[in-house]
XYZ file of C-alpha atoms in Angstrom:
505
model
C 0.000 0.000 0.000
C 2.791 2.338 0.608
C 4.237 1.477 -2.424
C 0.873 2.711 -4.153
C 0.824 5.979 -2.334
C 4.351 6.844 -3.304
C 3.607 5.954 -6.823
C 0.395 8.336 -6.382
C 2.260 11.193 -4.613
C 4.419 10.950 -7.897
C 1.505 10.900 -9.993
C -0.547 14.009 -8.349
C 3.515 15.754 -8.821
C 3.588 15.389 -12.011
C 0.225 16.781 -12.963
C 0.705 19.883 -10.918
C 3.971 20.621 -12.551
C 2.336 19.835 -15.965
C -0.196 22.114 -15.146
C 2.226 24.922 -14.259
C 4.230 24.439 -17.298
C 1.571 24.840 -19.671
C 0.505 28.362 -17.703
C 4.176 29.439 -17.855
C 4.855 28.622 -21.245
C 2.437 28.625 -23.880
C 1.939 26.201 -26.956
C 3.844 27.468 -30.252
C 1.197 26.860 -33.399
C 2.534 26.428 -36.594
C 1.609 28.386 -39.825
C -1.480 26.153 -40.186
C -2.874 27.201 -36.828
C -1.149 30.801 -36.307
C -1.682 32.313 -39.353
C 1.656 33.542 -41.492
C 3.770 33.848 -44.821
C 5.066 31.322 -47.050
C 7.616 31.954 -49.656
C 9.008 29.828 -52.457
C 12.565 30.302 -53.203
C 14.236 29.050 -56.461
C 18.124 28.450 -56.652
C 19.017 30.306 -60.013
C 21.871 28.949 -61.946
C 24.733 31.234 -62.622
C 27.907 31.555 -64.034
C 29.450 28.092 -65.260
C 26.946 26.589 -63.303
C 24.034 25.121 -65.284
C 22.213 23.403 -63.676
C 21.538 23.013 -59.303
C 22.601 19.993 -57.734
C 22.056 18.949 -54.567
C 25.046 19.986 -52.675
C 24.434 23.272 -54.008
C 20.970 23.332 -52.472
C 22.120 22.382 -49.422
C 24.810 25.544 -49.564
C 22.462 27.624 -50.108
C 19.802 26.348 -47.596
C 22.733 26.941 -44.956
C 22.872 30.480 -45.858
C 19.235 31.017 -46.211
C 18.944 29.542 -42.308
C 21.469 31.659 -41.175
C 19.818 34.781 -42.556
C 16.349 33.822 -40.894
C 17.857 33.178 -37.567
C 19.239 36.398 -37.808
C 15.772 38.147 -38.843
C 14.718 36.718 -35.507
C 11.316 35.021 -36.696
C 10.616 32.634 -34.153
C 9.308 28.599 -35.149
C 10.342 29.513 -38.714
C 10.385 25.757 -41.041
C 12.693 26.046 -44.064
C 12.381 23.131 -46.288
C 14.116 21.921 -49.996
C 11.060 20.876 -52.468
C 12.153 19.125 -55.561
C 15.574 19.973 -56.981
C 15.853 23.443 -56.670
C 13.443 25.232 -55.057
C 13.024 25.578 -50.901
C 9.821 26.697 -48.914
C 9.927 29.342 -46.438
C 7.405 29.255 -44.004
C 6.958 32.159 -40.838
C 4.560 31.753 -38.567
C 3.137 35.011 -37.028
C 4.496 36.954 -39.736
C 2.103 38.994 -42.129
C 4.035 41.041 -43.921
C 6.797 38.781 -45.900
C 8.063 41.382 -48.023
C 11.505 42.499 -45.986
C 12.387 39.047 -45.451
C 11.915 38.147 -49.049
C 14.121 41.350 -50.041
C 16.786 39.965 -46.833
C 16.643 36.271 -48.501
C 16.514 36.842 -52.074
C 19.611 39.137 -51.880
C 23.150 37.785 -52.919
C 24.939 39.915 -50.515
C 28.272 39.949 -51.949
C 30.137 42.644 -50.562
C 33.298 44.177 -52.071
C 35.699 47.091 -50.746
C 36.978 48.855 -54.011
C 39.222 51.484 -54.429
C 38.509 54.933 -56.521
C 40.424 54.706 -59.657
C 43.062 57.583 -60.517
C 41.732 60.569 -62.227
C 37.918 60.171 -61.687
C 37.823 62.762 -59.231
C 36.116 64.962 -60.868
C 33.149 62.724 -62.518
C 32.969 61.186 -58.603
C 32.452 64.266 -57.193
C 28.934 65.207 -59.686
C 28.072 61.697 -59.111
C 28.247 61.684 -55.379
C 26.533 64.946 -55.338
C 23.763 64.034 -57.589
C 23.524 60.433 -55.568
C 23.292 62.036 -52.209
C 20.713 64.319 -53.068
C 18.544 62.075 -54.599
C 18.533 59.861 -51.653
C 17.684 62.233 -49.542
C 14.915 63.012 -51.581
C 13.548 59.823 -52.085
C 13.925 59.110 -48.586
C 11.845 61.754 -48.237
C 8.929 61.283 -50.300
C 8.767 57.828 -49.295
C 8.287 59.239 -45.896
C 5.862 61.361 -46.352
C 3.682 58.615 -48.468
C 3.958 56.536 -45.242
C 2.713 59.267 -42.998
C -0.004 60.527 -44.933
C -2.454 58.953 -43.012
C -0.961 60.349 -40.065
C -2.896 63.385 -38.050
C -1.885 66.895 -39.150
C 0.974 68.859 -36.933
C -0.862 69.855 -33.327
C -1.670 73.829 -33.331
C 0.872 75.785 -31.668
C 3.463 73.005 -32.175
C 6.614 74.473 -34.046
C 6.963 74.099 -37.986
C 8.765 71.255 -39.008
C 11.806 71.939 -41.711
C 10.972 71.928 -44.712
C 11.767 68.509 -46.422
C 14.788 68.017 -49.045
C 13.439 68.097 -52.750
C 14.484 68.779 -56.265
C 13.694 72.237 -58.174
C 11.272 72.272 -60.664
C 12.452 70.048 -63.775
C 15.729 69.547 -61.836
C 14.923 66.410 -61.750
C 14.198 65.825 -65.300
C 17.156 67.629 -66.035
C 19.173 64.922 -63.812
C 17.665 61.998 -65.593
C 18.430 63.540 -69.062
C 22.026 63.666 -67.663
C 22.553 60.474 -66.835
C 20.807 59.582 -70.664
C 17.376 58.276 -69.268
C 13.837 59.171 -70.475
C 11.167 59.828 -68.170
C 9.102 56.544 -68.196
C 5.145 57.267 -69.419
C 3.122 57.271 -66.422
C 5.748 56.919 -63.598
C 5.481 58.428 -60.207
C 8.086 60.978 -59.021
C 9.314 58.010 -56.528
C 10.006 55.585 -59.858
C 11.759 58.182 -61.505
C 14.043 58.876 -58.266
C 14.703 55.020 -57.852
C 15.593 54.706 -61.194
C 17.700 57.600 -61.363
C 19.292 56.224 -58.495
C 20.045 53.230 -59.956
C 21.930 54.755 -63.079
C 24.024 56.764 -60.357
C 24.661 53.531 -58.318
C 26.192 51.835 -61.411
C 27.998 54.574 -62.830
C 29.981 55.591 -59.368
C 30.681 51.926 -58.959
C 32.337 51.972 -62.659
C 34.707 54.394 -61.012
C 36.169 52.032 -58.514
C 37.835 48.627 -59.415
C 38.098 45.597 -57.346
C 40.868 44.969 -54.556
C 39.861 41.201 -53.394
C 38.859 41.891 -50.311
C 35.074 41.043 -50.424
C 32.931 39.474 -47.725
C 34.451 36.118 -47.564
C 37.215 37.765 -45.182
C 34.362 38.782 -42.853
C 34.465 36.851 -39.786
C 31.762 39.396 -37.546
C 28.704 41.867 -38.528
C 27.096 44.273 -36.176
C 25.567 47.442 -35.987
C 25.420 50.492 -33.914
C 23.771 53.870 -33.482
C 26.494 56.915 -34.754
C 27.584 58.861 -32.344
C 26.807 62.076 -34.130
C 23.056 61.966 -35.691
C 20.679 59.603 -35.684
C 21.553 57.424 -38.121
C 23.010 53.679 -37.700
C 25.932 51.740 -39.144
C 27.064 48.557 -39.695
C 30.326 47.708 -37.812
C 32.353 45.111 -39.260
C 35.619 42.114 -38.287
C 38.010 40.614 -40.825
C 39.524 37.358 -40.283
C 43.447 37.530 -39.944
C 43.803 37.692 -43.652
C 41.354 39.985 -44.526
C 42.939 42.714 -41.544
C 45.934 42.322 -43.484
C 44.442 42.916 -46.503
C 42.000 46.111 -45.474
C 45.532 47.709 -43.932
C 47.195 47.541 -47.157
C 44.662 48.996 -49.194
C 43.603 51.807 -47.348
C 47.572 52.722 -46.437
C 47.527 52.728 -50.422
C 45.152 55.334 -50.380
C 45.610 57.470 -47.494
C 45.892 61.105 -47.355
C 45.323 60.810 -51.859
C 41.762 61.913 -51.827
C 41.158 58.648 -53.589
C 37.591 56.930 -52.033
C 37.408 53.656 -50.720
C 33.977 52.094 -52.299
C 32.019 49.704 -50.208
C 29.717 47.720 -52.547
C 26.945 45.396 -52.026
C 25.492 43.464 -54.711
C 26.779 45.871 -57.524
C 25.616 48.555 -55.387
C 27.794 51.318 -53.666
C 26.498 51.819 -50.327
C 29.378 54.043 -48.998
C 32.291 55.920 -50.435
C 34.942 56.580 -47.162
C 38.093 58.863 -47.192
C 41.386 57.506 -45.815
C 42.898 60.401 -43.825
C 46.489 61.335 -44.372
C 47.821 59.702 -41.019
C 47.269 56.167 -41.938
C 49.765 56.422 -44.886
C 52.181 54.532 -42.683
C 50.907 51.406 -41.605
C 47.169 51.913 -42.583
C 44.139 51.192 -40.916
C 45.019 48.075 -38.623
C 43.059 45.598 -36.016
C 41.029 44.554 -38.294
C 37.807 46.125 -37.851
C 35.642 48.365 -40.164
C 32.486 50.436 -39.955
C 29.831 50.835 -43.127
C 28.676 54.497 -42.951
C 25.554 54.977 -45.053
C 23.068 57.147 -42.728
C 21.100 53.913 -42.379
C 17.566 53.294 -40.382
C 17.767 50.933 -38.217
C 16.237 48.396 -39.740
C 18.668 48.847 -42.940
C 21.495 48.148 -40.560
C 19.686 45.353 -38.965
C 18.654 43.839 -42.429
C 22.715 44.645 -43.846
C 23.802 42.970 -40.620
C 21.581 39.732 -41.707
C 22.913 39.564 -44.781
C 26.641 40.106 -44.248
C 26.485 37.544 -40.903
C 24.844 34.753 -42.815
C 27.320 35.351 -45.805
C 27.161 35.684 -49.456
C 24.647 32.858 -51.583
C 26.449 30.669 -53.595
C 23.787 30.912 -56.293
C 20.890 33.872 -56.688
C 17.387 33.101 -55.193
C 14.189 34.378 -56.643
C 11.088 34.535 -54.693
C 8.522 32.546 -57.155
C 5.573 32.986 -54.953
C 4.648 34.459 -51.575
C 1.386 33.400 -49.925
C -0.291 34.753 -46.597
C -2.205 32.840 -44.727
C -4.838 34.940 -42.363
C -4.558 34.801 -38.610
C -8.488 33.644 -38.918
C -7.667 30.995 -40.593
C -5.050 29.664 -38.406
C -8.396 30.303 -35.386
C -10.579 28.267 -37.650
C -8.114 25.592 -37.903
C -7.798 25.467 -34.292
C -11.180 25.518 -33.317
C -11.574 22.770 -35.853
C -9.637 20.273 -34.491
C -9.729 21.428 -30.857
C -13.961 20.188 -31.613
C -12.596 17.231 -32.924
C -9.747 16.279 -30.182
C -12.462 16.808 -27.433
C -15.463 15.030 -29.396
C -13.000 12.069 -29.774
C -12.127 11.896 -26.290
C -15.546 12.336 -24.847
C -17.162 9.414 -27.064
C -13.550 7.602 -26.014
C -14.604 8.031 -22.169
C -18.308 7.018 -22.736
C -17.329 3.776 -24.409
C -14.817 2.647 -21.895
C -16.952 3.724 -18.738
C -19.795 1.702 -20.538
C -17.883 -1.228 -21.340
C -14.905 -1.578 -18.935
C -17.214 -0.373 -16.057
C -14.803 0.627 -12.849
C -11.552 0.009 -14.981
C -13.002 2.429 -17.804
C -13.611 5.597 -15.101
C -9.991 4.871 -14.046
C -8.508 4.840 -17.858
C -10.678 8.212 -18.522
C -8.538 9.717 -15.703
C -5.233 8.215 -16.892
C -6.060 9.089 -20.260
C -6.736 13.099 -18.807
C -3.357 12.731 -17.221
C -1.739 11.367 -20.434
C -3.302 14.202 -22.314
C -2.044 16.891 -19.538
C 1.587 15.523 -19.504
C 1.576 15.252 -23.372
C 0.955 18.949 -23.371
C 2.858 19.727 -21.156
C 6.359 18.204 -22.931
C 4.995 19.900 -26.213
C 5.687 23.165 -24.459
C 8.804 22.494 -22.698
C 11.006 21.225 -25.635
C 9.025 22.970 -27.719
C 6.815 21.278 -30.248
C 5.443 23.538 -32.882
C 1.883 22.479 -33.822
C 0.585 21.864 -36.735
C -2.255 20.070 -38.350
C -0.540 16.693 -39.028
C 1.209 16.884 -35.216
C -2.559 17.051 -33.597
C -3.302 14.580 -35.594
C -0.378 12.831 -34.906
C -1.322 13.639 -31.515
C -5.119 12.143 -31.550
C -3.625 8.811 -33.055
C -1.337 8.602 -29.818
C -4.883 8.878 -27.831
C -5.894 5.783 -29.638
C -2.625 3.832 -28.796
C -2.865 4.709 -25.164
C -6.523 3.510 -24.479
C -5.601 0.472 -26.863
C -2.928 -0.347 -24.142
C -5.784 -0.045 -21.414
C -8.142 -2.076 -23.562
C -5.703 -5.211 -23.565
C -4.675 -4.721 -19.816
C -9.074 -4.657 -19.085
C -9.674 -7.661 -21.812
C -6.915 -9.985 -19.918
C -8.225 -9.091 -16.035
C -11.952 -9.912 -17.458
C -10.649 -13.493 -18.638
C -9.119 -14.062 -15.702
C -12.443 -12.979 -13.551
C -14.353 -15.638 -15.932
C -12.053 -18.603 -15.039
C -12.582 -17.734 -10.947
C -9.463 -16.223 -10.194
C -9.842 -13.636 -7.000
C -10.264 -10.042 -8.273
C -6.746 -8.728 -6.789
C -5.273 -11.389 -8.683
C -6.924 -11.274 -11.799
C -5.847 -7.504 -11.651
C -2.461 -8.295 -11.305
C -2.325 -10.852 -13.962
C -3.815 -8.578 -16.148
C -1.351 -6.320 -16.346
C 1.265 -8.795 -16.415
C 0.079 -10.747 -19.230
C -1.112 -7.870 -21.137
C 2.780 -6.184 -21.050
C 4.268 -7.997 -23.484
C 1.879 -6.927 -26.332
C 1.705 -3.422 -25.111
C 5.367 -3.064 -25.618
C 5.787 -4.877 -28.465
C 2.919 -2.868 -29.963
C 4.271 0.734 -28.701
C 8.275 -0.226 -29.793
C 6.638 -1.285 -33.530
C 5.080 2.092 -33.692
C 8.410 3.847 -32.012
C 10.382 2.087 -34.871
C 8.158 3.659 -37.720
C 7.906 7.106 -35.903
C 11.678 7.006 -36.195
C 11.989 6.806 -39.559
C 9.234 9.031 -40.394
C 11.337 11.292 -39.030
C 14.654 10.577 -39.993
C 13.222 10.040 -44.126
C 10.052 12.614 -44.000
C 10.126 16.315 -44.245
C 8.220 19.266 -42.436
C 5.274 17.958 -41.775
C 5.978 14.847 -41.685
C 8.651 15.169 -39.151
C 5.938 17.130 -36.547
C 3.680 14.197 -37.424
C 6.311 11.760 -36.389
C 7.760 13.858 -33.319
C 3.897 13.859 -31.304
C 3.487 10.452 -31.903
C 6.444 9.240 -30.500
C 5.923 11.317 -27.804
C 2.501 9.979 -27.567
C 3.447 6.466 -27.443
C 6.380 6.788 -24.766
C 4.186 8.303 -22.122
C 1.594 6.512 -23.254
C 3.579 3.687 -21.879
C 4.359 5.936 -18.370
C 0.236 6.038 -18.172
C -0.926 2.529 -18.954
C 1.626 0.841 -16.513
C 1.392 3.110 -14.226
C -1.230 5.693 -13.997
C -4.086 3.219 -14.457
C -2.021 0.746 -11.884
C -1.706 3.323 -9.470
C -4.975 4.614 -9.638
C -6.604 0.900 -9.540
C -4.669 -0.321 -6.589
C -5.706 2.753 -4.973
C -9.185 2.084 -5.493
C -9.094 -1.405 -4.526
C -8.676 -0.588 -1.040
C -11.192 0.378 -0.333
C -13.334 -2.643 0.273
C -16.553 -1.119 -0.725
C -15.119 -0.670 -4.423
C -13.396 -4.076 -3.980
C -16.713 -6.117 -6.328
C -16.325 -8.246 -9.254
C -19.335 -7.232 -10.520
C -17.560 -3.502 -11.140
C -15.323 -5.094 -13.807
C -17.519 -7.836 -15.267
C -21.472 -8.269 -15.062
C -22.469 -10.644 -13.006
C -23.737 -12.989 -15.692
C -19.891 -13.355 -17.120
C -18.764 -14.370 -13.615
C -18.642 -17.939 -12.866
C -21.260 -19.529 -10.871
C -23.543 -16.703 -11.948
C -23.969 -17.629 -16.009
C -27.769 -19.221 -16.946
């Protein structure tokens, strides 16, 4: 008996701590139940490469993680479909477009020096670049906020924002050779003129071979003068070595060195005159290019989780509604607890005593089971509650066989206690070999399967281990428990009397 009561004491432990878990720390749903974005990527063949194979998938599916860890979307599932595409999916996130433009970008960074006698053109171009960022930046401000509530009265006039003269900014684009595009906004005209710009300042700097490869850190801090952000960066050994030589070869020249990204300068830097002797050394950097803070933090994604060994495009981008997700889990919450009621009924009606006793074990199976999928944590999904439901079915099959062998040994005579015991002892064998058949195909579900598959595998092997714990020895427990108390102690609570020996017409 004191055995029992330790065994319950552990019991009644567990359930309270399962309990507390699952107020501390809430289940994480997966896209299907939380609502989100989906994107498919396809790898992009380039250069001598022709076609993708798989280790080049695989290179750039280590990239592609690294980038999404660092966009800090929590529970996100990136998967290889076929033989060169990958699915993306982020839970929680409706708006996919900045990580599509953080994924789909090839980040290759180069440092570049100015080339000799371009100081003149560089200057214009600079000029012409600087101001039409500002502008941009600008306008694309102001389209943001123009939903926004007018300026309080009394408050003090805000400065006026940057902008072009009238048809200065036609006369820029006819500069740089470009037509005004039929029908174009004043923003698609400044982002294309920027682009010209972009390209033609990078034609006046020529690679050095020092690129991003020699990048072994990326961060990003506020500047100390203004409000703008920038992206701090750490060479390896090599690539100190090789950032001191080239900007000692163009210190104190009034030569620029060009940061590029992608084709695209994002910040021209002088070398002052007293680094001519040994250059700049310790092999650190900083990328000025008065960006947000969420440019830094998107450039600091990129140039952390390296360059992609191939281009990605993003071939489709899908949302799926928060609503959705609610329907889904109202759907199957309906069906979870339908199952389990008309579960309950049927053992309490057929199993009598030993059916209330495997409802409760089946409750505490249900609790715990919930319990681990927040603590490790499981992310659910649709095929993981169904994965879930099956493991239901497995654990009151366990009770079932332990109940069927305790009711043949009641029909042959044997004394309750010891038809109890018996029961469980000649139902084990087929419990385990039943649960360690179903552990062996959970394993390779998820060692072969993908995704879904995997979450599918993961709560049912969960399932099936405690619902081992809960068959042997919740329902034991509980039974023994109730068995002494001799009022509860009746044959006739397991078995109608008619099946009892002595008692058949």
């Amino acid at each position: 008996m004191a055995r029992q009561q330790g065994w319950f004491a552990l019991i009644l432990a567990l359930a309270i701590a399962a309990g507390a878990l699952l107020a501390s720390y809430p289940l994480q749903l997966g896209l299907d139940l939380r609502g989100g974005s989906q994107l498919t990527l396809q790898v992009l063949p380039a250069g001598a490469i022709k076609t993708v194979d798989k280790e080049q998938l695989e290179a750039v599916k280590e990239v592609l993680d690294r980038r999404i860890n660092g966009l800090g979307v929590a529970e996100s599932t990136l998967q290889t479909v076929g033989n060169d595409q990958m699915v993306l999916q982020l839970p929680g996130e409706q708006d996919p477009s900045r990580a599509a433009k953080v994924l789909g970008t090839t980040a290759l960074l180069e440092f570049r020096t100015q080339k000799p006698g371009t100081e003149q053109a560089l200057r214009g171009l600079l000029a012409l670049k600087r101001q039409s960022e500002a502008v941009l930046r600008s306008k694309e401000r102001r389209t943001a906020e123009v939903n926004e509530p007018p300026t309080a009265p009394g408050a003090p006039n805000p400065e006026p924002p940057p902008d072009f003269q009238a048809d200065e900014l036609a006369d820029a684009m006819r500069s740089m050779g470009l037509t005004v595009p039929a029908g174009s906004s004043e923003i698609d005209q400044l982002r294309l003129l920027l682009e010209v710009v972009n390209s033609r300042v990078v034609d006046l700097f020529e690679p050095t071979g020092l690129t991003g490869k020699d990048l072994v850190t990326a961060g990003r801090q506020q500047q100390q003068s203004g409000a703008g952000w920038e992206v701090t960066l750490g060479f390896n050994r090599e690539g100190g070595e090789k950032f001191a030589t080239l900007t000692q070869s163009i210190a104190g020249t009034g030569r620029l060195l060009g940061i590029v990204l992608d084709g695209r300068s994002i910040s021209e830097a002088t070398v002052g005159p007293e680094f001519k002797a040994a250059g700049i050394a310790g092999g650190s950097a900083s990328i000025t290019g008065n960006f947000s803070a969420e440019e830094a933090r998107d450039l600091e994604v990129q140039l952390r989780g390296g360059s992609l060994p191939l281009p990605v495009k993003v071939v489709e981008v899908r949302t799926v509604g928060p609503s959705l997700g609610a329907e889904n889990v109202r759907t199957s919450l309906l069906a979870a607890l339908s199952g389990l009621a008309l579960v309950a009924v049927f053992m309490v009606w057929v199993y009598r005593l030993p059916g209330l006793v495997a409802v409760v074990a089946l409750s505490l199976y249900a609790l715990f089971n919930l319990a681990i999928y927040a603590l490790i944590p499981v992310t659910l999904t649709l095929p993981g509650i169904a994965g879930f439901i099956l493991s239901i079915g497995i654990a009151v099959d366990a009770n079932v066989l332990i109940f069927e062998r305790v009711k043949e040994e009641l029909r042959q005579g044997t004394t309750l206690i010891r038809s109890i015991d018996s029961g469980f002892s000649l139902a084990l064998s087929s419990i385990l070999d039943g649960h360690v058949t179903g552990l062996i195909s959970c394993v390779a579900l998820f060692a072969l399967g993908t995704g879904l598959v995997k979450g599918f595998a993961v709560t049912l092997g969960i399932g099936l281990l405690l619902s081992l714990f809960t068959a042997l020895t919740c329902t034991r427990t509980l039974l023994r428990l109730l068995m002494s108390y001799p009022s509860l102690r009746r044959s006739t609570y397991f078995l109608p009397a008619t099946q009892l020996p002595g008692t058949a017409a």
